[in-house]
PDB file of C-alpha atoms in Angstrom:
ATOM      1  CA  VAL A   1      -0.004   0.009   0.008  1.00  0.00           C
ATOM      2  CA  VAL A   2       1.317   3.257  -1.082  1.00  0.00           C
ATOM      3  CA  LEU A   3       0.127   6.479   0.694  1.00  0.00           C
ATOM      4  CA  GLY A   4       1.483   9.899   1.577  1.00  0.00           C
ATOM      5  CA  ALA A   5       1.468  12.395  -1.071  1.00  0.00           C
ATOM      6  CA  TRP A   6      -2.117  13.385  -0.534  1.00  0.00           C
ATOM      7  CA  ASP A   7      -2.130  12.626   3.202  1.00  0.00           C
ATOM      8  CA  VAL A   8       0.264  15.566   4.304  1.00  0.00           C
ATOM      9  CA  PHE A   9      -2.556  17.912   4.198  1.00  0.00           C
ATOM     10  CA  ASP A  10      -5.145  19.142   6.559  1.00  0.00           C
ATOM     11  CA  ILE A  11      -8.650  17.721   5.878  1.00  0.00           C
ATOM     12  CA  ASP A  12     -10.979  20.239   4.617  1.00  0.00           C
ATOM     13  CA  TYR A  13     -14.596  19.292   5.102  1.00  0.00           C
ATOM     14  CA  GLY A  14     -15.815  22.654   3.883  1.00  0.00           C
ATOM     15  CA  LYS A  15     -17.211  23.994   7.105  1.00  0.00           C
ATOM     16  CA  ASP A  16     -14.607  22.134   9.295  1.00  0.00           C
ATOM     17  CA  THR A  17     -11.056  21.495   8.864  1.00  0.00           C
ATOM     18  CA  VAL A  18      -9.053  18.640  10.674  1.00  0.00           C
ATOM     19  CA  VAL A  19      -5.493  20.041  11.129  1.00  0.00           C
ATOM     20  CA  PHE A  20      -2.693  17.706  10.189  1.00  0.00           C
ATOM     21  CA  ALA A  21      -1.145  15.802  12.922  1.00  0.00           C
ATOM     22  CA  SER A  22      -4.115  16.694  15.355  1.00  0.00           C
ATOM     23  CA  SER A  23      -5.599  13.912  17.595  1.00  0.00           C
ATOM     24  CA  GLU A  24      -8.581  14.199  15.228  1.00  0.00           C
ATOM     25  CA  PHE A  25      -6.438  13.790  12.202  1.00  0.00           C
ATOM     26  CA  ASN A  26      -4.514  10.883  13.647  1.00  0.00           C
ATOM     27  CA  SER A  27      -7.609   9.110  14.626  1.00  0.00           C
ATOM     28  CA  THR A  28      -9.092   9.803  11.103  1.00  0.00           C
ATOM     29  CA  PHE A  29      -6.150   8.644   9.337  1.00  0.00           C
ATOM     30  CA  THR A  30      -5.522   5.397  11.149  1.00  0.00           C
ATOM     31  CA  SER A  31      -9.090   4.383  11.167  1.00  0.00           C
ATOM     32  CA  ASN A  32      -9.481   4.906   7.307  1.00  0.00           C
ATOM     33  CA  LEU A  33      -6.265   3.060   6.970  1.00  0.00           C
ATOM     34  CA  ARG A  34      -7.258   0.121   9.181  1.00  0.00           C
ATOM     35  CA  SER A  35     -10.673  -0.059   7.295  1.00  0.00           C
ATOM     36  CA  GLY A  36      -8.633  -0.535   3.990  1.00  0.00           C
ATOM     37  CA  ILE A  37      -6.450  -3.094   5.556  1.00  0.00           C
ATOM     38  CA  ASP A  38      -9.317  -5.047   6.890  1.00  0.00           C
ATOM     39  CA  ALA A  39     -10.676  -5.207   3.273  1.00  0.00           C
ATOM     40  CA  LEU A  40      -7.531  -6.466   2.133  1.00  0.00           C
ATOM     41  CA  ILE A  41      -7.143  -8.936   4.889  1.00  0.00           C
ATOM     42  CA  ALA A  42     -10.603 -10.384   4.237  1.00  0.00           C
ATOM     43  CA  THR A  43      -9.358 -11.329   0.604  1.00  0.00           C
ATOM     44  CA  GLY A  44      -6.726 -13.324   2.397  1.00  0.00           C
ATOM     45  CA  ALA A  45      -4.136 -10.875   1.542  1.00  0.00           C
ATOM     46  CA  LYS A  46      -0.993  -9.838   3.719  1.00  0.00           C
ATOM     47  CA  VAL A  47      -0.559  -5.868   3.597  1.00  0.00           C
ATOM     48  CA  ALA A  48       2.627  -4.095   3.212  1.00  0.00           C
ATOM     49  CA  LEU A  49       2.698  -0.438   4.153  1.00  0.00           C
ATOM     50  CA  LEU A  50       5.386   1.310   2.097  1.00  0.00           C
ATOM     51  CA  GLU A  51       7.409   4.046   3.957  1.00  0.00           C
ATOM     52  CA  VAL A  52       6.365   7.628   2.761  1.00  0.00           C
ATOM     53  CA  PRO A  53       9.530   9.209   1.157  1.00  0.00           C
ATOM     54  CA  CYS A  54      10.729  12.633   1.618  1.00  0.00           C
ATOM     55  CA  TYR A  55       9.472  14.664  -1.330  1.00  0.00           C
ATOM     56  CA  ARG A  56      11.089  17.691  -2.948  1.00  0.00           C
ATOM     57  CA  PRO A  57       8.181  19.059  -5.061  1.00  0.00           C
ATOM     58  CA  HIS A  58       8.696  21.673  -7.788  1.00  0.00           C
ATOM     59  CA  PHE A  59       6.429  22.857 -10.312  1.00  0.00           C
ATOM     60  CA  THR A  60       7.295  21.431 -13.730  1.00  0.00           C
ATOM     61  CA  GLY A  61       4.989  23.748 -16.061  1.00  0.00           C
ATOM     62  CA  GLY A  62       3.160  20.814 -17.108  1.00  0.00           C
ATOM     63  CA  PRO A  63      -0.667  20.172 -16.326  1.00  0.00           C
ATOM     64  CA  GLY A  64      -1.447  18.725 -13.015  1.00  0.00           C
ATOM     65  CA  THR A  65       1.774  19.511 -11.378  1.00  0.00           C
ATOM     66  CA  PHE A  66       1.758  21.830  -8.338  1.00  0.00           C
ATOM     67  CA  GLU A  67       4.474  22.645  -5.760  1.00  0.00           C
ATOM     68  CA  PHE A  68       2.546  21.974  -2.617  1.00  0.00           C
ATOM     69  CA  PRO A  69       4.834  23.081   0.271  1.00  0.00           C
ATOM     70  CA  GLU A  70       3.421  20.470   2.676  1.00  0.00           C
ATOM     71  CA  ARG A  71       4.834  17.690   0.578  1.00  0.00           C
ATOM     72  CA  GLY A  72       8.374  19.056   1.070  1.00  0.00           C
ATOM     73  CA  ASP A  73       7.815  19.182   4.892  1.00  0.00           C
ATOM     74  CA  ASP A  74       9.659  16.212   6.196  1.00  0.00           C
ATOM     75  CA  THR A  75       8.110  16.516   9.586  1.00  0.00           C
ATOM     76  CA  ARG A  76       4.858  15.762   7.961  1.00  0.00           C
ATOM     77  CA  THR A  77       5.995  12.531   6.057  1.00  0.00           C
ATOM     78  CA  ARG A  78       7.754  11.446   9.212  1.00  0.00           C
ATOM     79  CA  HIS A  79       4.537  11.848  11.124  1.00  0.00           C
ATOM     80  CA  LEU A  80       2.717   9.726   8.612  1.00  0.00           C
ATOM     81  CA  ASN A  81       5.465   7.011   8.823  1.00  0.00           C
ATOM     82  CA  ASP A  82       4.900   6.981  12.723  1.00  0.00           C
ATOM     83  CA  LEU A  83       1.391   6.502  12.032  1.00  0.00           C
ATOM     84  CA  LEU A  84       1.764   3.681   9.720  1.00  0.00           C
ATOM     85  CA  ARG A  85       4.392   1.898  11.909  1.00  0.00           C
ATOM     86  CA  GLU A  86       1.935   2.001  14.611  1.00  0.00           C
ATOM     87  CA  VAL A  87      -0.890   0.513  12.548  1.00  0.00           C
ATOM     88  CA  ALA A  88       1.480  -2.211  11.398  1.00  0.00           C
ATOM     89  CA  ALA A  89       2.688  -2.944  14.854  1.00  0.00           C
ATOM     90  CA  ALA A  90      -0.887  -3.572  15.964  1.00  0.00           C
ATOM     91  CA  ASP A  91      -1.398  -6.332  13.572  1.00  0.00           C
ATOM     92  CA  PRO A  92       2.188  -8.021  12.868  1.00  0.00           C
ATOM     93  CA  ALA A  93       0.502 -11.103  11.660  1.00  0.00           C
ATOM     94  CA  ASN A  94      -1.041  -9.346   8.811  1.00  0.00           C
ATOM     95  CA  VAL A  95       0.558  -6.021   8.259  1.00  0.00           C
ATOM     96  CA  THR A  96       4.421  -5.054   7.584  1.00  0.00           C
ATOM     97  CA  PHE A  97       5.728  -1.676   7.470  1.00  0.00           C
ATOM     98  CA  ILE A  98       8.221  -1.576   4.497  1.00  0.00           C
ATOM     99  CA  ASN A  99      11.135   0.608   4.797  1.00  0.00           C
ATOM    100  CA  GLY A 100      11.708   2.591   1.596  1.00  0.00           C
ATOM    101  CA  PRO A 101      14.934   4.080   0.006  1.00  0.00           C
ATOM    102  CA  GLN A 102      16.659   6.477   2.459  1.00  0.00           C
ATOM    103  CA  VAL A 103      18.236   8.373  -0.338  1.00  0.00           C
ATOM    104  CA  TRP A 104      15.099  10.386  -0.812  1.00  0.00           C
ATOM    105  CA  CYS A 105      15.893  11.959   2.530  1.00  0.00           C
ATOM    106  CA  THR A 106      19.597  11.786   2.728  1.00  0.00           C
ATOM    107  CA  ASP A 107      21.063  12.971  -0.670  1.00  0.00           C
ATOM    108  CA  GLU A 108      19.675  16.040  -2.079  1.00  0.00           C
ATOM    109  CA  LYS A 109      21.175  15.585  -5.514  1.00  0.00           C
ATOM    110  CA  VAL A 110      19.175  12.336  -5.762  1.00  0.00           C
ATOM    111  CA  ALA A 111      15.929  13.671  -4.101  1.00  0.00           C
ATOM    112  CA  LYS A 112      15.938  16.569  -6.446  1.00  0.00           C
ATOM    113  CA  ASN A 113      16.987  14.561  -9.666  1.00  0.00           C
ATOM    114  CA  TRP A 114      13.983  15.214 -11.914  1.00  0.00           C
ATOM    115  CA  TRP A 115      15.024  12.220 -13.990  1.00  0.00           C
ATOM    116  CA  LEU A 116      14.205  10.102 -10.981  1.00  0.00           C
ATOM    117  CA  ARG A 117      11.016  12.103  -9.719  1.00  0.00           C
ATOM    118  CA  TYR A 118       9.890  14.341 -12.692  1.00  0.00           C
ATOM    119  CA  ASP A 119       8.072  16.672 -10.140  1.00  0.00           C
ATOM    120  CA  GLY A 120       9.851  15.762  -6.978  1.00  0.00           C
ATOM    121  CA  VAL A 121       6.993  13.417  -5.960  1.00  0.00           C
ATOM    122  CA  HIS A 122       6.041  11.073  -8.773  1.00  0.00           C
ATOM    123  CA  TYR A 123       8.512   8.475  -9.853  1.00  0.00           C
ATOM    124  CA  THR A 124       9.982   8.092 -13.298  1.00  0.00           C
ATOM    125  CA  PRO A 125      10.964   4.414 -14.372  1.00  0.00           C
ATOM    126  CA  GLN A 126      14.434   5.038 -13.157  1.00  0.00           C
ATOM    127  CA  GLY A 127      13.106   6.303  -9.659  1.00  0.00           C
ATOM    128  CA  ALA A 128      10.725   3.333  -9.496  1.00  0.00           C
ATOM    129  CA  GLN A 129      13.776   1.021  -9.829  1.00  0.00           C
ATOM    130  CA  ILE A 130      15.368   2.840  -6.816  1.00  0.00           C
ATOM    131  CA  VAL A 131      12.149   1.847  -4.809  1.00  0.00           C
ATOM    132  CA  TYR A 132      11.907  -1.482  -6.055  1.00  0.00           C
ATOM    133  CA  ASP A 133      15.433  -2.321  -5.339  1.00  0.00           C
ATOM    134  CA  ALA A 134      15.046  -1.094  -1.613  1.00  0.00           C
ATOM    135  CA  ILE A 135      11.881  -2.945  -0.976  1.00  0.00           C
ATOM    136  CA  LYS A 136      11.858  -6.239  -2.818  1.00  0.00           C
ATOM    137  CA  ASP A 137      13.668  -8.319  -0.249  1.00  0.00           C
ATOM    138  CA  GLN A 138      11.574  -7.041   2.485  1.00  0.00           C
ATOM    139  CA  LEU A 139       8.330  -7.874   0.372  1.00  0.00           C
ATOM    140  CA  LEU A 140       9.711 -11.388  -0.093  1.00  0.00           C
ATOM    141  CA  ALA A 141      10.471 -11.782   3.626  1.00  0.00           C
ATOM    142  CA  ILE A 142       6.830 -11.503   4.457  1.00  0.00           C
ATOM    143  CA  PRO A 143       5.606 -14.928   5.651  1.00  0.00           C
ATOM    144  CA  VAL A 144       2.678 -16.405   3.546  1.00  0.00           C
ATOM    145  CA  ASP A 145       0.940 -19.561   4.115  1.00  0.00           C
ATOM    146  CA  ALA A 146       1.755 -22.118   1.248  1.00  0.00           C
ATOM    147  CA  ALA A 147      -2.150 -22.702   0.962  1.00  0.00           C
ATOM    148  CA  GLN A 148      -2.245 -18.757  -0.015  1.00  0.00           C
ATOM    149  CA  HIS A 149      -0.093 -19.475  -3.044  1.00  0.00           C
ATOM    150  CA  ALA A 150      -2.386 -22.150  -4.224  1.00  0.00           C
ATOM    151  CA  LYS A 151      -5.463 -20.126  -4.244  1.00  0.00           C
ATOM    152  CA  ARG A 152      -6.982 -19.253  -7.786  1.00  0.00           C
ATOM    153  CA  PRO A 153      -7.351 -15.728  -8.527  1.00  0.00           C
ATOM    154  CA  ARG A 154     -10.973 -14.360  -8.386  1.00  0.00           C
ATOM    155  CA  LYS A 155     -12.531 -13.599 -11.771  1.00  0.00           C
TER     156      LYS A 155
END
């Protein structure tokens, strides 16, 4: 499960706003996340929650790209990761937190390389390869019952 880019904002309900990282925000985020996880588990799946990376957003000039400053605030992505870790820790038999590549937070030359994330948020194929290389062994280490491999996919 990949989350984060849209979860760093306050929640605006029109008349009311739930402020990011408030107790109400945390409760709403974790409750909604747990609901989605429960739906996946009900199908027999194990759930992996991917760490939210540090973003370095910038405007590309193209349609649909915006430089939202909240995305570039590492305290926000770290807070989301704390919530993801808590949810995973509450159900270790079914949910695993997956550490993403640290390079997005530790190497600004890589984090701001537009050939890896064209707008500082969304991956190019080369950026996706960095993520894949960081997570593949963690995903393969998630224990799965042999019977789950034998299940036929739903039509």
